Each structure stands twice: as C-alpha cells, then as structure tokens.
C-alpha cells in the first residue's frame, strides 16, 4: 500500500487539509504574538525574492511552501521554476516570490523548514531507489519519523520513489520480538492476531530461519526478516519459494546504501529503511530578496 495514492492523493481535500493543519501549527509556533523583526520593515514595502538550492536534491514540499506564504498573506505570488520530485543542482533557482516584504520575511523560515526537511527525505529515498534499480524489491518507510511530521515524510518518501508502510499502530499489526515474548510463542501471538479479525495487515518479525519456519507454519503471509545476513536472506527466499511463496518477505536492519543492492538481489520483496525519515540531513536552501519597490 502506498498511503498517498490510496488515502491522501495529492491535491485532494484530505491532502490539502493535512498541509494546512501542519502549516498552521508551524506558523503558530514561530510567530506567536507577532514577528517583531519584520515590523522594522515599512508595511507598504513590496519585494521579490528567490529560493535557491545550495546542493543537489530531489525537491519535495512545494504545497507546504505555497501554503506557508499564503497563510501569512494571500496576496503573495510564487512562480515555481521546478516541479515536485524534480532533481535540482546546486545554485539552481527553485522559485520567485513576490509580495509584501513583511509577509515574505515572516513566512520564510517555516516555508524553508518544510522544504529542506521533506526534500531531504525525498532525496535520501531516491538514492536507495536508484541503488537497487532493475531489481524486484521495493523501498519502504517505517514509523521512525519526525514527531508530528509523519504524514508529510511519508508523502516525501513517495515523491522520492519509495512506498509507504502502515501509518501508525492502529493501521496494521506488526508483531515484534517483545510481542512474541509477551504472548509466549509465535504460534500463540499469530493465533491472537488472526482472532482479532481486524481487516488490517498482519506482519511478524523473525530473527532466524527457525522462527521463519514457525511463522510460515502459523499462517504468516508477511514476514519481516530482522538483521538477516545476505546468505540468510537468500536461504529465506529459497525456503519461502519452495513452500509455495506463502509470504511476502521484507528485509530490515543493518541496511545502507553500501549494501542495499546486494540485499535486493537476494530476491526479497521489500526493504524497509528507517534512515530515510529519521537520519536525514536537511537540504541546504536559502531565500534572497532580489528586488524592492
């Protein structure tokens, strides 16, 4: 499932509401009772500014930028010179913004914060997707996201060419080692999961081949292979195929750009990467006033 194709198609009312809600919270946090520094500029002053990328990146977050400026002042006009998901180069102009100086100065930081953060996730995701081009595996995200930006980051993953996993705890069942230990066994916890009849996806994490076989015997159709070596992943894929390919296999843990292709070539269906949302480094962007009137 890709969340933003199924539940939040871009430009839908649900998507627009998500962006607006996040932008309003960010502006409230930043502006509070008012922008003291922007008040130093004459209220009638009009300016034109540009946003520039200082490094190579995959651009993501244009709806958030647009909403930031328009929430501060609806008269602000933005002429975008790039599109969402486009790969840009260092020193490339992304857009030209025209409007009241005070509005541009007030909205600047929140707009750039969204753009630099979401572009970072999209850029990092694209690196992984490119690294395993030509294989059958998909790159997936996790719940290891920046608090209160989960939906935005999951959107950025799709812009970068990745796919979404469950949104939250209520959105699917992922049985991990502590759930197994608490329930008593893989068979017991799987039986409980099926008994819920929740209509949601059920995935179980295993740490070795013995547990994989237990999970398959218990009826698992989606299995997370945690920290398996490439040899173990190959063995798991082969065993699953010999068993009639009963489960979707997902590799996770200890995966980076240095080994993601090798892991994809084992034949696993999916590879989940927490780093694309939790370890991102913001893209270097800047806004510069280029004209006043």
Coordinates of C-alpha atoms in Angstrom, one line a residue:
X1 CA 0.0 0.0 0.0
X2 CA 1.2 3.5 -0.8
X3 CA -0.6 5.8 1.6
X4 CA -0.6 8.9 -0.7
X5 CA -2.1 7.0 -3.6
X6 CA -4.8 5.4 -1.5
X7 CA -5.8 7.8 1.3
X8 CA -4.2 11.1 0.5
X9 CA -3.9 11.7 -3.2
X10 CA -2.0 15.0 -3.7
X11 CA -4.4 17.9 -4.4
X12 CA -7.3 16.1 -2.8
X13 CA -9.2 17.8 0.1
X14 CA -7.7 15.3 2.6
X15 CA -4.2 16.2 1.4
X16 CA -4.8 19.9 1.4
X17 CA -6.2 19.7 4.9
X18 CA -3.1 17.8 6.1
X19 CA -0.8 20.5 4.6
X20 CA -2.9 23.4 6.1
X21 CA -3.0 21.8 9.5
X22 CA 0.7 21.3 9.6
X23 CA 1.5 24.8 8.3
X24 CA -0.9 26.5 10.8
X25 CA 0.8 24.7 13.7
X26 CA 4.3 25.6 12.4
X27 CA 3.3 29.3 11.9
X28 CA 1.7 29.5 15.3
X29 CA 4.8 28.1 16.9
X30 CA 7.1 30.5 15.1
X31 CA 5.0 33.7 15.0
X32 CA 3.2 33.6 18.3
X33 CA 2.1 37.1 19.2
X34 CA 3.8 38.6 16.2
X35 CA 7.0 38.9 14.1
X36 CA 9.0 41.7 15.9
X37 CA 11.8 41.8 13.4
X38 CA 9.6 42.0 10.3
X39 CA 7.8 45.0 11.9
X40 CA 11.0 47.0 11.3
X41 CA 10.3 47.0 7.6
X42 CA 7.8 49.5 6.2
X43 CA 4.3 48.0 5.9
X44 CA 3.9 49.1 2.3
X45 CA 7.2 47.7 1.1
X46 CA 6.9 45.2 -1.7
X47 CA 9.7 42.8 -2.6
X48 CA 10.7 39.9 -4.9
X49 CA 12.8 37.1 -3.6
X50 CA 14.1 33.7 -4.8
X51 CA 14.6 30.4 -3.1
X52 CA 17.8 28.7 -4.2
X53 CA 19.1 25.2 -3.7
X54 CA 22.7 25.1 -2.5
X55 CA 23.2 21.4 -3.2
X56 CA 21.9 18.7 -5.4
X57 CA 18.5 17.5 -4.2
X58 CA 15.1 16.0 -5.1
X59 CA 12.6 18.8 -4.4
X60 CA 9.7 18.0 -2.2
X61 CA 7.3 20.2 -0.2
X62 CA 6.0 22.7 -2.7
X63 CA 2.4 22.6 -1.3
X64 CA 3.8 23.4 2.2
X65 CA 5.8 26.3 1.0
X66 CA 2.9 27.7 -1.0
X67 CA 0.6 27.4 2.0
X68 CA 3.1 29.0 4.4
X69 CA 3.3 32.2 2.4
X70 CA -0.4 32.3 1.5
X71 CA -1.5 31.8 5.2
X72 CA 0.6 34.8 6.2
X73 CA -0.7 36.9 3.2
X74 CA -3.0 35.7 0.5
X75 CA -1.6 38.2 -1.9
X76 CA 1.8 36.6 -2.1
X77 CA 2.6 35.1 -5.6
X78 CA 5.0 32.3 -6.2
X79 CA 6.4 31.4 -9.7
X80 CA 7.8 27.9 -9.4
X81 CA 10.6 27.0 -11.8
X82 CA 10.8 23.4 -10.7
X83 CA 8.2 20.7 -10.1
X84 CA 7.7 18.3 -7.2
X85 CA 10.0 15.4 -7.4
X86 CA 12.4 17.1 -9.8
X87 CA 16.1 16.6 -9.2
X88 CA 17.9 20.0 -9.0
X89 CA 21.5 21.1 -8.9
X90 CA 23.5 23.4 -6.6
X91 CA 22.7 27.1 -7.1
X92 CA 19.6 26.4 -9.1
X93 CA 16.7 28.8 -8.6
X94 CA 13.6 27.0 -7.4
X95 CA 11.0 29.8 -7.4
X96 CA 10.5 33.5 -7.4
X97 CA 8.2 35.0 -4.7
X98 CA 6.6 38.5 -4.9
X99 CA 4.6 40.2 -2.2
X100 CA 4.6 42.4 0.9
X101 CA 8.1 42.3 2.5
X102 CA 6.8 41.7 5.9
X103 CA 4.8 38.6 4.8
X104 CA 7.8 37.1 3.0
X105 CA 10.1 37.6 5.9
X106 CA 7.6 36.2 8.4
X107 CA 6.8 33.1 6.4
X108 CA 10.4 32.4 5.2
X109 CA 11.7 30.2 8.0
X110 CA 8.6 27.9 8.2
X111 CA 8.5 27.5 4.5
X112 CA 12.2 26.7 4.2
X113 CA 11.9 24.3 7.2
X114 CA 9.3 22.2 5.4
X115 CA 11.1 22.4 2.0
X116 CA 14.5 21.5 3.3
X117 CA 13.2 18.6 5.5
X118 CA 10.9 17.0 3.0
X119 CA 13.4 17.4 0.2
X120 CA 15.9 15.6 2.4
X121 CA 13.6 12.6 2.8
X122 CA 12.8 12.5 -0.9
X123 CA 16.5 12.9 -1.8
X124 CA 17.6 10.1 0.5
X125 CA 14.8 7.8 -0.7
X126 CA 15.8 8.4 -4.3
X127 CA 19.3 7.4 -3.5
X128 CA 18.1 4.0 -2.3
X129 CA 15.7 3.5 -5.2
X130 CA 18.4 4.3 -7.7
X131 CA 20.8 2.0 -6.0
X132 CA 18.6 -1.0 -6.5
X133 CA 17.3 -0.1 -9.9
X134 CA 16.4 -3.2 -12.0
X135 CA 15.7 -5.4 -9.0
X136 CA 12.2 -6.6 -8.0
X137 CA 12.5 -5.1 -4.5
X138 CA 10.7 -2.0 -3.2
X139 CA 11.9 0.5 -0.7
X140 CA 9.5 1.1 2.2
X141 CA 9.4 3.6 5.0
X142 CA 8.8 2.9 8.7
X143 CA 7.3 4.7 11.8
X144 CA 10.7 6.2 12.6
X145 CA 9.7 9.7 11.7
X146 CA 10.0 13.2 13.0
X147 CA 7.2 13.7 15.6
X148 CA 4.1 15.4 14.0
X149 CA 5.6 15.2 10.5
X150 CA 4.9 11.5 9.8
X151 CA 2.3 12.1 7.1
X152 CA 4.5 14.7 5.4
X153 CA 7.5 12.5 5.5
X154 CA 5.6 9.5 4.2
X155 CA 4.5 11.7 1.3
X156 CA 8.1 12.7 0.7
X157 CA 9.0 9.0 0.5
X158 CA 6.6 8.5 -2.4
X159 CA 8.0 11.6 -4.1
X160 CA 11.4 10.0 -3.9
X161 CA 10.1 6.8 -5.5
X162 CA 9.6 4.8 -2.3
X163 CA 6.5 3.2 -0.8
X164 CA 4.6 3.6 2.4
X165 CA 4.1 1.0 5.2
X166 CA 1.4 1.2 7.9
X167 CA 0.8 4.8 9.1
X168 CA 0.5 4.1 12.8
X169 CA -0.3 1.5 15.4
X170 CA -3.9 1.4 14.5
X171 CA -3.2 1.0 10.8
X172 CA -1.8 -2.6 10.9
X173 CA -0.4 -5.3 13.1
X174 CA 3.4 -5.7 13.3
X175 CA 4.4 -8.4 15.7
X176 CA 7.9 -7.9 17.0
X177 CA 10.2 -9.8 19.4
X178 CA 8.7 -8.3 22.6
X179 CA 5.1 -9.2 21.4
X180 CA 6.2 -12.8 20.8
X181 CA 7.9 -13.0 24.2
X182 CA 4.9 -11.5 26.0
X183 CA 2.4 -13.8 24.2
X184 CA 4.6 -16.9 24.7
X185 CA 5.3 -18.1 21.2
X186 CA 5.0 -17.2 17.5
X187 CA 2.1 -19.6 17.2
X188 CA 0.2 -18.1 20.1
X189 CA 0.7 -14.5 19.0
X190 CA -0.3 -15.3 15.4
X191 CA -3.4 -17.0 16.6
X192 CA -4.3 -13.9 18.6
X193 CA -3.7 -11.7 15.6
X194 CA -6.0 -13.7 13.4
X195 CA -8.7 -13.8 16.1
X196 CA -8.9 -10.0 16.1
X197 CA -10.3 -10.2 12.6
X198 CA -9.3 -6.5 12.3
X199 CA -9.2 -6.4 8.5
X200 CA -5.7 -4.9 8.8
X201 CA -2.4 -6.3 7.5
X202 CA -0.6 -8.7 9.8
X203 CA 3.2 -8.9 9.7
X204 CA 5.6 -10.7 12.0
X205 CA 9.3 -10.1 12.6
X206 CA 11.6 -13.1 12.8
X207 CA 15.3 -13.2 13.7
X208 CA 16.4 -16.6 12.3
X209 CA 15.4 -19.4 10.0
X210 CA 13.8 -21.4 12.8
X211 CA 11.4 -18.5 13.5
X212 CA 10.7 -18.0 9.8
X213 CA 9.6 -21.6 9.6
X214 CA 7.5 -21.2 12.7
X215 CA 5.9 -18.1 11.3
X216 CA 5.1 -19.8 8.0
X217 CA 3.6 -22.8 9.8
X218 CA 1.4 -20.4 11.8
X219 CA 0.0 -18.9 8.6
X220 CA 2.0 -15.7 8.3
X221 CA 1.7 -14.1 4.9
X222 CA 4.0 -11.1 5.6
X223 CA 7.3 -11.6 7.3
X224 CA 10.0 -9.1 8.4
X225 CA 13.5 -10.6 8.3
X226 CA 15.3 -8.7 11.0
X227 CA 19.1 -8.3 10.6
X228 CA 19.5 -11.3 8.4
X229 CA 22.8 -11.6 6.5
X230 CA 22.7 -11.8 2.7
X231 CA 23.3 -15.5 2.9
X232 CA 20.4 -15.9 5.4
X233 CA 18.2 -13.7 3.2
X234 CA 18.9 -15.9 0.2
X235 CA 18.1 -19.0 2.2
X236 CA 14.9 -17.5 3.5
X237 CA 13.8 -16.5 -0.1
X238 CA 14.6 -20.0 -1.3
X239 CA 12.7 -21.7 1.5
X240 CA 9.7 -19.4 1.0
X241 CA 9.6 -20.3 -2.7
X242 CA 9.9 -24.0 -2.0
X243 CA 7.0 -23.6 0.4
X244 CA 4.8 -22.1 -2.4
X245 CA 5.8 -18.5 -1.8
X246 CA 3.4 -18.3 1.1
X247 CA 4.7 -14.9 2.4
X248 CA 5.9 -11.5 1.3
X249 CA 9.4 -11.2 2.7
X250 CA 10.8 -7.9 3.9
X251 CA 14.4 -7.2 4.9
X252 CA 15.2 -4.7 7.6
X253 CA 18.1 -3.8 9.9
X254 CA 21.7 -3.0 9.1
X255 CA 20.9 -1.8 5.6
X256 CA 22.6 1.2 4.0
X257 CA 23.4 2.5 0.5
X258 CA 26.5 0.3 0.6
X259 CA 24.6 -3.0 0.7
X260 CA 21.0 -2.3 -0.3
X261 CA 21.5 -3.6 -3.9
X262 CA 23.2 -6.8 -2.6
X263 CA 20.2 -7.3 -0.4
X264 CA 17.7 -6.6 -3.1
X265 CA 19.4 -9.2 -5.3
X266 CA 18.7 -11.9 -2.8
X267 CA 15.1 -11.8 -4.0
X268 CA 13.3 -10.2 -1.0
X269 CA 10.1 -8.4 -2.0
X270 CA 10.6 -5.4 0.2
X271 CA 13.3 -3.5 2.0
X272 CA 12.4 -1.1 4.9
X273 CA 14.7 1.8 5.7
X274 CA 14.3 3.9 8.8
X275 CA 17.1 6.2 7.8
X276 CA 15.2 7.8 5.0
X277 CA 13.0 9.5 7.6
X278 CA 14.9 9.5 10.9
X279 CA 18.5 10.2 9.8
X280 CA 18.0 12.8 7.1
X281 CA 20.2 15.9 6.9
X282 CA 18.2 19.0 5.8
X283 CA 18.9 20.2 2.2
X284 CA 20.7 23.5 2.1
X285 CA 18.4 26.2 0.8
X286 CA 18.2 29.9 1.0
X287 CA 15.8 32.8 0.3
X288 CA 17.2 36.1 -1.0
X289 CA 15.5 39.4 -1.7
X290 CA 16.4 40.5 -5.2
X291 CA 14.1 43.4 -5.8
X292 CA 12.2 46.0 -3.7
X293 CA 9.5 48.5 -4.6

